[in-house]
CSV table of C-alpha atoms in Angstrom, one decimal:
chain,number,residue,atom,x,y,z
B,1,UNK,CA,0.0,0.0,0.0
B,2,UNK,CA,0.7,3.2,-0.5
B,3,UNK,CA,1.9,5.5,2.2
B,4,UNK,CA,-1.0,8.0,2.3
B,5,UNK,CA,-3.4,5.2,2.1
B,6,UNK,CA,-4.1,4.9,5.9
B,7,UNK,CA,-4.8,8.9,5.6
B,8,UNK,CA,-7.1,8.1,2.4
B,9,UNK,CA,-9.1,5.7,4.5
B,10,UNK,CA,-9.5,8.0,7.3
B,11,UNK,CA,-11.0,11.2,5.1
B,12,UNK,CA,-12.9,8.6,3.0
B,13,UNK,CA,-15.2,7.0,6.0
B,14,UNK,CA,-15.3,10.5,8.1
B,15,UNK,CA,-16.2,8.7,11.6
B,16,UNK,CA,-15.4,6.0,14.0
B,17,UNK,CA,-16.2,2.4,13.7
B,18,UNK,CA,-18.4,2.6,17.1
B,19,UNK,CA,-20.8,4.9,14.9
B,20,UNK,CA,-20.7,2.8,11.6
B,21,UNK,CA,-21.4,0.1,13.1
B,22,UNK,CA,-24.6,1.3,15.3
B,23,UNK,CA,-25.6,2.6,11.8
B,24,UNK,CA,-25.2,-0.3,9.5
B,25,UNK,CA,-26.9,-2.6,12.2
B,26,UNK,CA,-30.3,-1.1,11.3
B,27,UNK,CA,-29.6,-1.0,7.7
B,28,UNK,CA,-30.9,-4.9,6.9
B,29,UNK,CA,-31.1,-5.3,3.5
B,30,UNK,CA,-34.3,-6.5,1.5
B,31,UNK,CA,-35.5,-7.1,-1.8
B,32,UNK,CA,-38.9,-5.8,-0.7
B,33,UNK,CA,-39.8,-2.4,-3.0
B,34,UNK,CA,-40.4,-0.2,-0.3
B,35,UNK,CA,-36.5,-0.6,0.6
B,36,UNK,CA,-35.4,0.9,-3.0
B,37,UNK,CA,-38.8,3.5,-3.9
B,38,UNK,CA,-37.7,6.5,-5.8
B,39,UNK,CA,-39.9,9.5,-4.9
B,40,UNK,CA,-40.2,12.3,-6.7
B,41,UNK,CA,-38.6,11.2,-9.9
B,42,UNK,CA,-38.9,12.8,-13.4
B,43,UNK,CA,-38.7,10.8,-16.1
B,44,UNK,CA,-35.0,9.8,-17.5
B,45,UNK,CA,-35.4,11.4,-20.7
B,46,UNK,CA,-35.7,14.6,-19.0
B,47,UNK,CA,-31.9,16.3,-18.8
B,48,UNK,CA,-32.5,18.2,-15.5
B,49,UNK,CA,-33.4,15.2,-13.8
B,50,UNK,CA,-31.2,15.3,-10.3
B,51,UNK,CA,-30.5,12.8,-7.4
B,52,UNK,CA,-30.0,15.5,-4.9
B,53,UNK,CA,-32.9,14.6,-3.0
B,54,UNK,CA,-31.8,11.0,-3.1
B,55,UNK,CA,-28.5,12.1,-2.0
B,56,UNK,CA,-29.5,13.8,1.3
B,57,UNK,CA,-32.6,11.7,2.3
B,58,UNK,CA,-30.6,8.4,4.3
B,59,UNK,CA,-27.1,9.6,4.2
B,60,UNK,CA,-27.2,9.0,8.0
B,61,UNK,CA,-27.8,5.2,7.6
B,62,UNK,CA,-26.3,4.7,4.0
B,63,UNK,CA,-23.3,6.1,3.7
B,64,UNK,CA,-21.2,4.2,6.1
B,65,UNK,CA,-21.6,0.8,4.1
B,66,UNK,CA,-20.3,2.0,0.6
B,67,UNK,CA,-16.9,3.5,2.1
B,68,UNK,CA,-16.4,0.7,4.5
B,69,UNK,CA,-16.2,-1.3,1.0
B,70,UNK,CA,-14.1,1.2,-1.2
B,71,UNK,CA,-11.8,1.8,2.0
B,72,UNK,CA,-11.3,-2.0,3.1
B,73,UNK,CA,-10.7,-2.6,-0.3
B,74,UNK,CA,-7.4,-0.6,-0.3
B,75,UNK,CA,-6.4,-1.3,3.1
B,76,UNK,CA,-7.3,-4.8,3.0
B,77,UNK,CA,-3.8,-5.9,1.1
B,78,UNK,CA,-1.8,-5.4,4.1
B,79,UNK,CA,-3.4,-8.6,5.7
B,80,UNK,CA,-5.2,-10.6,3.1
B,81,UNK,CA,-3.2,-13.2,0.8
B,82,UNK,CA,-4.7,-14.1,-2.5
B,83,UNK,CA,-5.3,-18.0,-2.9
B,84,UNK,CA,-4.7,-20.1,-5.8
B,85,UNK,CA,-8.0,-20.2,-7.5
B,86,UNK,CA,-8.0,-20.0,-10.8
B,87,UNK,CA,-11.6,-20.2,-12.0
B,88,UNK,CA,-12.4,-18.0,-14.2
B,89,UNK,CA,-15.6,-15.8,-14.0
B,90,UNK,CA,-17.2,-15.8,-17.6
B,91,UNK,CA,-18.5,-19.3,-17.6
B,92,UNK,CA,-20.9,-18.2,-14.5
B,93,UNK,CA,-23.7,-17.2,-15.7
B,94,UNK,CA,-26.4,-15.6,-13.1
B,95,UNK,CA,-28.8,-14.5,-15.3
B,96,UNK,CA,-30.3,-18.1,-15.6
B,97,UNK,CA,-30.6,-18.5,-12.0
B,98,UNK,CA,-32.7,-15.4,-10.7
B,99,UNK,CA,-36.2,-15.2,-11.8
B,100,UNK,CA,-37.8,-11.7,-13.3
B,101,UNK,CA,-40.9,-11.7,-12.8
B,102,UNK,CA,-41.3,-8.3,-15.0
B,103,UNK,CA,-41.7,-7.6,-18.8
B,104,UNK,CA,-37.9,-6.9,-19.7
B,105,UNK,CA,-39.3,-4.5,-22.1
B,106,UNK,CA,-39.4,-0.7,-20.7
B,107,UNK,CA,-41.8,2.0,-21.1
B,108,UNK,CA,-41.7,3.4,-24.8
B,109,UNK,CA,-40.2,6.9,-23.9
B,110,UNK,CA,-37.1,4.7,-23.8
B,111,UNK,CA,-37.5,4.1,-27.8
B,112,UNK,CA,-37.1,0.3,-27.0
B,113,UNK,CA,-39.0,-1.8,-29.1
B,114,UNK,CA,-38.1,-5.0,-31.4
B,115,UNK,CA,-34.5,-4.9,-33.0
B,116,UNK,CA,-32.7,-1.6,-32.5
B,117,UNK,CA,-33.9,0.8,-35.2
B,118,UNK,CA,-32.1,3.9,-33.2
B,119,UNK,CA,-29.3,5.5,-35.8
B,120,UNK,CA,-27.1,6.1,-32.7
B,121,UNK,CA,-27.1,2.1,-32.1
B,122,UNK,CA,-26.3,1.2,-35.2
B,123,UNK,CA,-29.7,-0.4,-36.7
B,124,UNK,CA,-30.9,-3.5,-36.0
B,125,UNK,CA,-29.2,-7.0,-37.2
B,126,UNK,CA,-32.1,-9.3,-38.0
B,127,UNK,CA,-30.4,-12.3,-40.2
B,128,UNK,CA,-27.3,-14.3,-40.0
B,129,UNK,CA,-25.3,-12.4,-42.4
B,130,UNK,CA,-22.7,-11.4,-40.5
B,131,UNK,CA,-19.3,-9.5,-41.6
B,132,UNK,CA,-21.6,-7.1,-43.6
B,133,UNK,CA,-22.1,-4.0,-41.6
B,134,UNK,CA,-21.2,-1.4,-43.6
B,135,UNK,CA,-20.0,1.3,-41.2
B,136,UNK,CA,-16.6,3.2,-41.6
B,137,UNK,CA,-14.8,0.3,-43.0
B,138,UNK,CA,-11.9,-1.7,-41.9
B,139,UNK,CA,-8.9,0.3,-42.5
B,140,UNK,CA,-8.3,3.7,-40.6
B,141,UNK,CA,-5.5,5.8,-40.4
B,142,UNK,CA,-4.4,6.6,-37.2
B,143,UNK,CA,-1.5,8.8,-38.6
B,144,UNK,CA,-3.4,11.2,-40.3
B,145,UNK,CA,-6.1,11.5,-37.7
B,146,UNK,CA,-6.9,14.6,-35.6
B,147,UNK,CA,-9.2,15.0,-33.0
B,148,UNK,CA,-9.6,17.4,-29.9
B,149,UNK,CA,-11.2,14.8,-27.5
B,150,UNK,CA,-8.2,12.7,-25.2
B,151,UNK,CA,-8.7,8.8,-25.9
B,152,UNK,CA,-7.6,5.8,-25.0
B,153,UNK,CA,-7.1,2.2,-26.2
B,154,UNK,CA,-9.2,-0.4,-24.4
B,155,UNK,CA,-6.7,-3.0,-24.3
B,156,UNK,CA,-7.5,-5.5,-26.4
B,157,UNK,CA,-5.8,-6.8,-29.5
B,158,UNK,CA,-7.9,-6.2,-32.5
B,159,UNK,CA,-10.8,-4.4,-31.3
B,160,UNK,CA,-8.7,-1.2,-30.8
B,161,UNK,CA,-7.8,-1.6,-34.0
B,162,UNK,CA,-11.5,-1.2,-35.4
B,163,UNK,CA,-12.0,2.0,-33.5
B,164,UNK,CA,-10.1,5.1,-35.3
B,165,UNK,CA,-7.9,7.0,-33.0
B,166,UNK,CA,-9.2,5.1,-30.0
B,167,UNK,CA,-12.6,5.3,-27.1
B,168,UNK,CA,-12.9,9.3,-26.0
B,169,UNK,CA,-12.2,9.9,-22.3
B,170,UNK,CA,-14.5,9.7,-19.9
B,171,UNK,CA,-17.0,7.3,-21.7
B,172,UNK,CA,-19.8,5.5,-20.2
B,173,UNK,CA,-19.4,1.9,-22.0
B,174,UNK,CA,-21.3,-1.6,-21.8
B,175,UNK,CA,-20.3,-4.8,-22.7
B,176,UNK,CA,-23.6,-6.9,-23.0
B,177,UNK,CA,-23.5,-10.5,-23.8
B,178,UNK,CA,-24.7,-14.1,-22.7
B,179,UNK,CA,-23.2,-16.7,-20.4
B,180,UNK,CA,-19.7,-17.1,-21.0
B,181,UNK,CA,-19.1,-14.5,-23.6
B,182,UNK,CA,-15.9,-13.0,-21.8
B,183,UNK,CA,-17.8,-9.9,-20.2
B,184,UNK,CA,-16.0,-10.0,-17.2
B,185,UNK,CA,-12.7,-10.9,-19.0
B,186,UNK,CA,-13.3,-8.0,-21.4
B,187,UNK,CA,-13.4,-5.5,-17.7
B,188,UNK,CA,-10.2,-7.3,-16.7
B,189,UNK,CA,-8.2,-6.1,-19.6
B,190,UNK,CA,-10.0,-2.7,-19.8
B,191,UNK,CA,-8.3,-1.9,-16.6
B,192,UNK,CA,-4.7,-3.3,-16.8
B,193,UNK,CA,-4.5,-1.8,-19.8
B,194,UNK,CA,-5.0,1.4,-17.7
B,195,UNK,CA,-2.9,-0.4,-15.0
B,196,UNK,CA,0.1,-0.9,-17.0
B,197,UNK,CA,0.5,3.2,-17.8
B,198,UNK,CA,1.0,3.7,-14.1
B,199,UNK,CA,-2.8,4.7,-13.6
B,200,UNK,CA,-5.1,3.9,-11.1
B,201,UNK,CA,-8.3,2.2,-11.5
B,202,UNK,CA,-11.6,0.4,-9.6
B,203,UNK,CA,-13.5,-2.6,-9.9
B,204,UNK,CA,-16.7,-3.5,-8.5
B,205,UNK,CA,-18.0,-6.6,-8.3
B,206,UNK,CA,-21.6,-7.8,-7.5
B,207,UNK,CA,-20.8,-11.1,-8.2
B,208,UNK,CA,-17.7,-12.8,-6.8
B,209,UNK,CA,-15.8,-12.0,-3.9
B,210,UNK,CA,-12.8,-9.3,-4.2
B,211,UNK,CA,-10.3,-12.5,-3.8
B,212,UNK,CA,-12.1,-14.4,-6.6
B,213,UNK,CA,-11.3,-11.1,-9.1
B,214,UNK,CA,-8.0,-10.6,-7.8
B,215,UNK,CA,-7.3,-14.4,-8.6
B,216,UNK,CA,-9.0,-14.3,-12.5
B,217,UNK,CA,-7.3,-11.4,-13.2
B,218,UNK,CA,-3.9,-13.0,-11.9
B,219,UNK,CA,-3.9,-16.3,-13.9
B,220,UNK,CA,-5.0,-14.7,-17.0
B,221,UNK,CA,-1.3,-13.2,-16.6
B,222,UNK,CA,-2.8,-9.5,-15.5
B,223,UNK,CA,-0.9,-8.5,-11.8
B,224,UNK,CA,-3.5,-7.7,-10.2
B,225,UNK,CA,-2.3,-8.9,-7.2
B,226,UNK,CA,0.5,-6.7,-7.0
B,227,UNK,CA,-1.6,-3.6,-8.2
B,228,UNK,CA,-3.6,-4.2,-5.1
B,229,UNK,CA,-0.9,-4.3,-2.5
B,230,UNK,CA,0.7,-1.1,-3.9
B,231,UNK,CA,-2.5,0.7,-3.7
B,232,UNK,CA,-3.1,1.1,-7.6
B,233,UNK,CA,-6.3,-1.2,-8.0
B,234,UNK,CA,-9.2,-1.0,-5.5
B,235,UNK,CA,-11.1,-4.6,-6.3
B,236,UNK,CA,-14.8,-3.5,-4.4
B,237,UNK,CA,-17.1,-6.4,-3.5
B,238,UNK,CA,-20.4,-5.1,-2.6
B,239,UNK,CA,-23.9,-7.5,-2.4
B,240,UNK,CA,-25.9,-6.5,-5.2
B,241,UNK,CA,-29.0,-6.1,-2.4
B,242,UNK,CA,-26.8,-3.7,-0.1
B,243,UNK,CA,-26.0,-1.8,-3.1
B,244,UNK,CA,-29.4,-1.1,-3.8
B,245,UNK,CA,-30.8,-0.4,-0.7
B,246,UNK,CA,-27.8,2.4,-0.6
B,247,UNK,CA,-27.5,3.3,-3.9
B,248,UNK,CA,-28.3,7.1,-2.9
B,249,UNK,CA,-25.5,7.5,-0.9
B,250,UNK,CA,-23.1,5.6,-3.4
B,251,UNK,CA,-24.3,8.2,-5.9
B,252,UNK,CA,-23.3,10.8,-3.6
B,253,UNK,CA,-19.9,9.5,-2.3
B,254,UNK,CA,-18.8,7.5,-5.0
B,255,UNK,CA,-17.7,10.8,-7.3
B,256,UNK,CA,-15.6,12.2,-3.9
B,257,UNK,CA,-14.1,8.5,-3.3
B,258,UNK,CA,-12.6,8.0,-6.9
B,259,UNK,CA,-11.5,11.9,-7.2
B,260,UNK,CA,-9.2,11.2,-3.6
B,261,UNK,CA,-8.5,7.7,-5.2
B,262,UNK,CA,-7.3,9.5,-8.2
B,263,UNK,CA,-8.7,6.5,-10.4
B,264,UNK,CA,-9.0,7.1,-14.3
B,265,UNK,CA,-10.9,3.8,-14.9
B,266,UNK,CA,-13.7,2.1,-13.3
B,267,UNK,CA,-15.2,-1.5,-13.7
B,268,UNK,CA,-19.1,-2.5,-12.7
B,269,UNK,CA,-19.6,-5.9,-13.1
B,270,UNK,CA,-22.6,-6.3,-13.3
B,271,UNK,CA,-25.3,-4.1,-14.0
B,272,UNK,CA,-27.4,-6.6,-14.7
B,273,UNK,CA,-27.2,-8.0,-10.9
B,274,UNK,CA,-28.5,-4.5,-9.3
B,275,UNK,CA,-31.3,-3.8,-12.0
B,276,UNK,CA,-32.8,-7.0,-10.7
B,277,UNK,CA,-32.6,-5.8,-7.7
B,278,UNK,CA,-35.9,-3.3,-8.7
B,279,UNK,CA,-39.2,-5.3,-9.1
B,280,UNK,CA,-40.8,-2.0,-10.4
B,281,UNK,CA,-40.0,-0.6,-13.9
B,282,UNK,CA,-39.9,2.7,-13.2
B,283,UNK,CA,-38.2,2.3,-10.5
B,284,UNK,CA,-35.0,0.5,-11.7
B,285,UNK,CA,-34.9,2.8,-14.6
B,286,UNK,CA,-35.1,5.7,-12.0
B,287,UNK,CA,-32.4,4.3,-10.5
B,288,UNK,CA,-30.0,3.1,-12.8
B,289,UNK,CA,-30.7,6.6,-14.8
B,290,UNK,CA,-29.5,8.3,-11.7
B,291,UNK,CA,-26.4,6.2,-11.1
B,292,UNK,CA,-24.9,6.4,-14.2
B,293,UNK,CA,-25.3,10.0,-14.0
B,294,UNK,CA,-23.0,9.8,-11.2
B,295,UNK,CA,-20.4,8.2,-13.0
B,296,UNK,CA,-20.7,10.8,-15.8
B,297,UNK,CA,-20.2,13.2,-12.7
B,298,UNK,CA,-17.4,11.5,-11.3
B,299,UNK,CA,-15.2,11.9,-14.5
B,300,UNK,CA,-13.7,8.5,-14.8
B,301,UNK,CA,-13.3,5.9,-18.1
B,302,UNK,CA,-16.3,3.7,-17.3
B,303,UNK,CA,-16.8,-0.3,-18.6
B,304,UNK,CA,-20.6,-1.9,-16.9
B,305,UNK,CA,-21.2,-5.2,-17.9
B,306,UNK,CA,-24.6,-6.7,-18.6
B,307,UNK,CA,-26.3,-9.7,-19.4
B,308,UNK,CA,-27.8,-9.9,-22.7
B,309,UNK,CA,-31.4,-10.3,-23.7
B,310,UNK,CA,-33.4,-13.5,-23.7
B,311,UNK,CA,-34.9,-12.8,-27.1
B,312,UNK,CA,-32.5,-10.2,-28.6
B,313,UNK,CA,-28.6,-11.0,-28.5
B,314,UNK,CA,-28.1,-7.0,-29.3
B,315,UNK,CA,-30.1,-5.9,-26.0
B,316,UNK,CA,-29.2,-5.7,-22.5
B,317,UNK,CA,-31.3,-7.8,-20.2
B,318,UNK,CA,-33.6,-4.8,-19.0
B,319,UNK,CA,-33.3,-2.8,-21.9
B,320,UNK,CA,-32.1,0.5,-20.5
B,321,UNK,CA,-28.1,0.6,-20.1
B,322,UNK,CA,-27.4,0.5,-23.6
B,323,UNK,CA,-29.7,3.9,-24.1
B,324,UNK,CA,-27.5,5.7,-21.2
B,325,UNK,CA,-23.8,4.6,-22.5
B,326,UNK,CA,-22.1,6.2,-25.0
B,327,UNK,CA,-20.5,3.1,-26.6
B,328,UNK,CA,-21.9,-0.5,-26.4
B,329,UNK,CA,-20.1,-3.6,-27.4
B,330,UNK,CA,-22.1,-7.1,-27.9
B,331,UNK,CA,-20.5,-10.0,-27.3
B,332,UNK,CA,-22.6,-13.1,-28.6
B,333,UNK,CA,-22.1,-17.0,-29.4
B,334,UNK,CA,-22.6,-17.4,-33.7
B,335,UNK,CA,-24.2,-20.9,-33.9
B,336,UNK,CA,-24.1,-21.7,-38.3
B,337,UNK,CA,-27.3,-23.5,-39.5
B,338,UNK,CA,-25.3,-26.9,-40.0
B,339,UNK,CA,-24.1,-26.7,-36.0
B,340,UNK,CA,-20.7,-27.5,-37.6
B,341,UNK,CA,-19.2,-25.4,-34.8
B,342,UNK,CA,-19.9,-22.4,-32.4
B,343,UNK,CA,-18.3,-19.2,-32.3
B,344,UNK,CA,-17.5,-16.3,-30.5
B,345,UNK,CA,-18.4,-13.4,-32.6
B,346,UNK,CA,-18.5,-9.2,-31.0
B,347,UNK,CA,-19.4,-6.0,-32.4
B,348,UNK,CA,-19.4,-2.4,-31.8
B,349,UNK,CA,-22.9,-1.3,-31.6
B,350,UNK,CA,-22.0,2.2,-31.0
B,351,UNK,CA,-19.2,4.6,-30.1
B,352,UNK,CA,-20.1,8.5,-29.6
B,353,UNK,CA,-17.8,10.8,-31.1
B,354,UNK,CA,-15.5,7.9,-32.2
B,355,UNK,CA,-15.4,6.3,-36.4
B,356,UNK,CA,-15.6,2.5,-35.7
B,357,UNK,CA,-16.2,-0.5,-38.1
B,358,UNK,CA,-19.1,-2.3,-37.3
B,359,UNK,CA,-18.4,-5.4,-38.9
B,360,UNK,CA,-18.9,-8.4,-37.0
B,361,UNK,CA,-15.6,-10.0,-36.2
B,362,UNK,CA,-14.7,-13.3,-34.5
B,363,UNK,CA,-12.8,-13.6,-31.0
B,364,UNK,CA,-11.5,-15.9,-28.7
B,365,UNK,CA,-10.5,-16.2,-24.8
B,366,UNK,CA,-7.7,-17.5,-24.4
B,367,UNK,CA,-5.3,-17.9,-21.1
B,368,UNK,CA,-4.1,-14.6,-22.3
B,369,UNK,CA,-7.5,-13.1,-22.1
B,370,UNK,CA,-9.9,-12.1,-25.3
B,371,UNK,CA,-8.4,-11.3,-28.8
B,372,UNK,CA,-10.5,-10.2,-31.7
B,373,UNK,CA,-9.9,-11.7,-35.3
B,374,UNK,CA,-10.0,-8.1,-36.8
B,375,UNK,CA,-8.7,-9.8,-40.5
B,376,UNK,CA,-11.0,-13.0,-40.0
B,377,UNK,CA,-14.3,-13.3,-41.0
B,378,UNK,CA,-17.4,-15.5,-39.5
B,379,UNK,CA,-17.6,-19.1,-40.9
């Protein structure tokens, strides 16, 4: 760790354990709605939407639990040892084993109906005709372009390559994608890429423990380990229920605790896990409006991952995150008519302010991590 990391911790929870833990005991988390009710909300369409109100009403009781989990997460290095697992985290796929009870379509102000018809997503891909998309193209020249937005590479070999001059800055992306896709693998590289320049970065899991990441991350050949213990990665592991029971006070806090962390990239993993935590429509697109508004706030390089439609490989599971990101990336299995063999096949749905090809290409995950055939087509 870091030698100011102590001092970190101390500014970032602002009490004393005797009062954070009188408050947490009478925060007991449920699924029930009343526990997560947004009151007062305007629609998310409207821009001058705010969470100020959500902010202030139960900062007493919530905002203990979320710093307790950013600051334990750097401090928590000095006495932890990572194990030797070396399971990897694609393969588990939760959205088969919790029940929604809801219509996963959402109300029509969010423009969601069928396949994506939406210009800024990139039109909808009905057939099985893939490696047509049309787009920008396959070649771009870095060399000659010129652009007055920063950007960055995401890391991974061949998909940068299909995005001219790189992601802007300060993007809100989501990776969306079935069971064993490579979602979580694709956050993995997103930050070590980030990692390896010396930079600082934050994941948050919903899903696994912080070990379990640390672990992944580490046998794919990425050191997170070591970023840990020198206080350059905070791995968060927060329970999905927790989360949205004090999602208020993480939308408040979570902008000051990455500013003092001095993170440039930030991981949510997944999205998908806390929109199920909302029973109500309107509520969990309240909610999830309002939290990704506080990333926006915050600054900071964002990746959320997301389970993919049941009936629509190109939609997120809920159908709002991809309508509140400014790039989206689908990751999908390509089963040919014959069932000669399965492939792994992404595209770039949309990029703002960025040329991209949006041809589908094929991938793999290997022990390396994920690697896009940018020369190769499908079948």
């Amino acid at each position: 760790m870091t030698e100011n990391a102590d001092d970190w911790f101390e500014q970032a929870i602002g009490s004393d354990a005797d009062e954070r833990e009188s408050e947490e005991s009478s925060d007991e988390p449920t699924m029930d709605d009343s526990s997560t009710t947004v009151e007062d909300h305007d629609s998310p369409d409207d821009p001058s939407t705010d969470s100020d109100n959500d902010e202030t009403d139960n900062d007493e009781t919530d905002e203990p639990l979320f710093e307790d989990d950013f600051a334990s997460a750097l401090t928590g290095s000095e006495s932890d040892g990572v194990t030797g697992e070396s399971e990897t985290d694609d393969a588990a796929g939760f959205g088969e084993s919790l029940a929604v009870d809801d219509d996963p379509a959402v109300d029509q102000d969010f423009g969601m109906g069928g396949e994506f018809g939406d210009d800024d997503l990139g039109g909808g891909f009905g057939g099985t005709d893939f490696g047509s998309g049309g787009g920008f193209g396959d070649e771009f020249d870095d060399e000659e372009f010129e652009s007055e937005l920063d950007r960055i590479d995401l890391g991974i070999d061949g998909l940068d390559e299909m995005i001219q001059g790189g992601v802007p800055e300060r993007s809100l992306m989501v990776t969306i994608g079935s069971a064993g896709t490579g979602k979580t693998t694709f956050g993995l590289q997103f930050l070590h890429q980030a990692l390896e320049q010396d930079e600082r970065a934050v994941y948050i899991t919903l899903e696994e423990s912080s070990e379990r990441v640390v672990n992944s991350a580490t046998e794919k050949g990425f050191k997170f380990d070591e970023y840990v213990e020198n206080g350059q990665l905070a791995v968060v592991a927060i329970d999905p229920i927790e989360m949205a029971n004090s999602l208020a006070s993480i939308r408040s806090e979570l902008p000051r605790l990455i500013e003092e962390f001095e993170a440039t990239r930030l991981v949510l993993d997944s999205v998908s896990l806390l929109e199920m935590m909302y029973d109500d429509r309107a509520t969990r697109r309240n909610e999830i409006y309002d939290f990704t508004k506080s990333l926006k706030r915050a600054g900071i390089t964002t990746l959320m991952t997301s389970e993919a439609s049941e009936d629509n490989d190109y939609a997120s599971r809920h159908g709002i995150v991809e309508y509140l990101t400014d790039a989206v990336f689908v990751l999908q299995y390509v089963r040919p008519s014959d069932f000669r063999e399965t492939r792994l096949a992404i595209e770039i749905q949309k990029i703002r302010d960025a040329n991209h090809s949006r041809e589908t290409k094929p991938y793999e995950i290997t022990g390396e991590g994920l690697s896009v055939y940018r020369q190769a087509n499908i079948f």
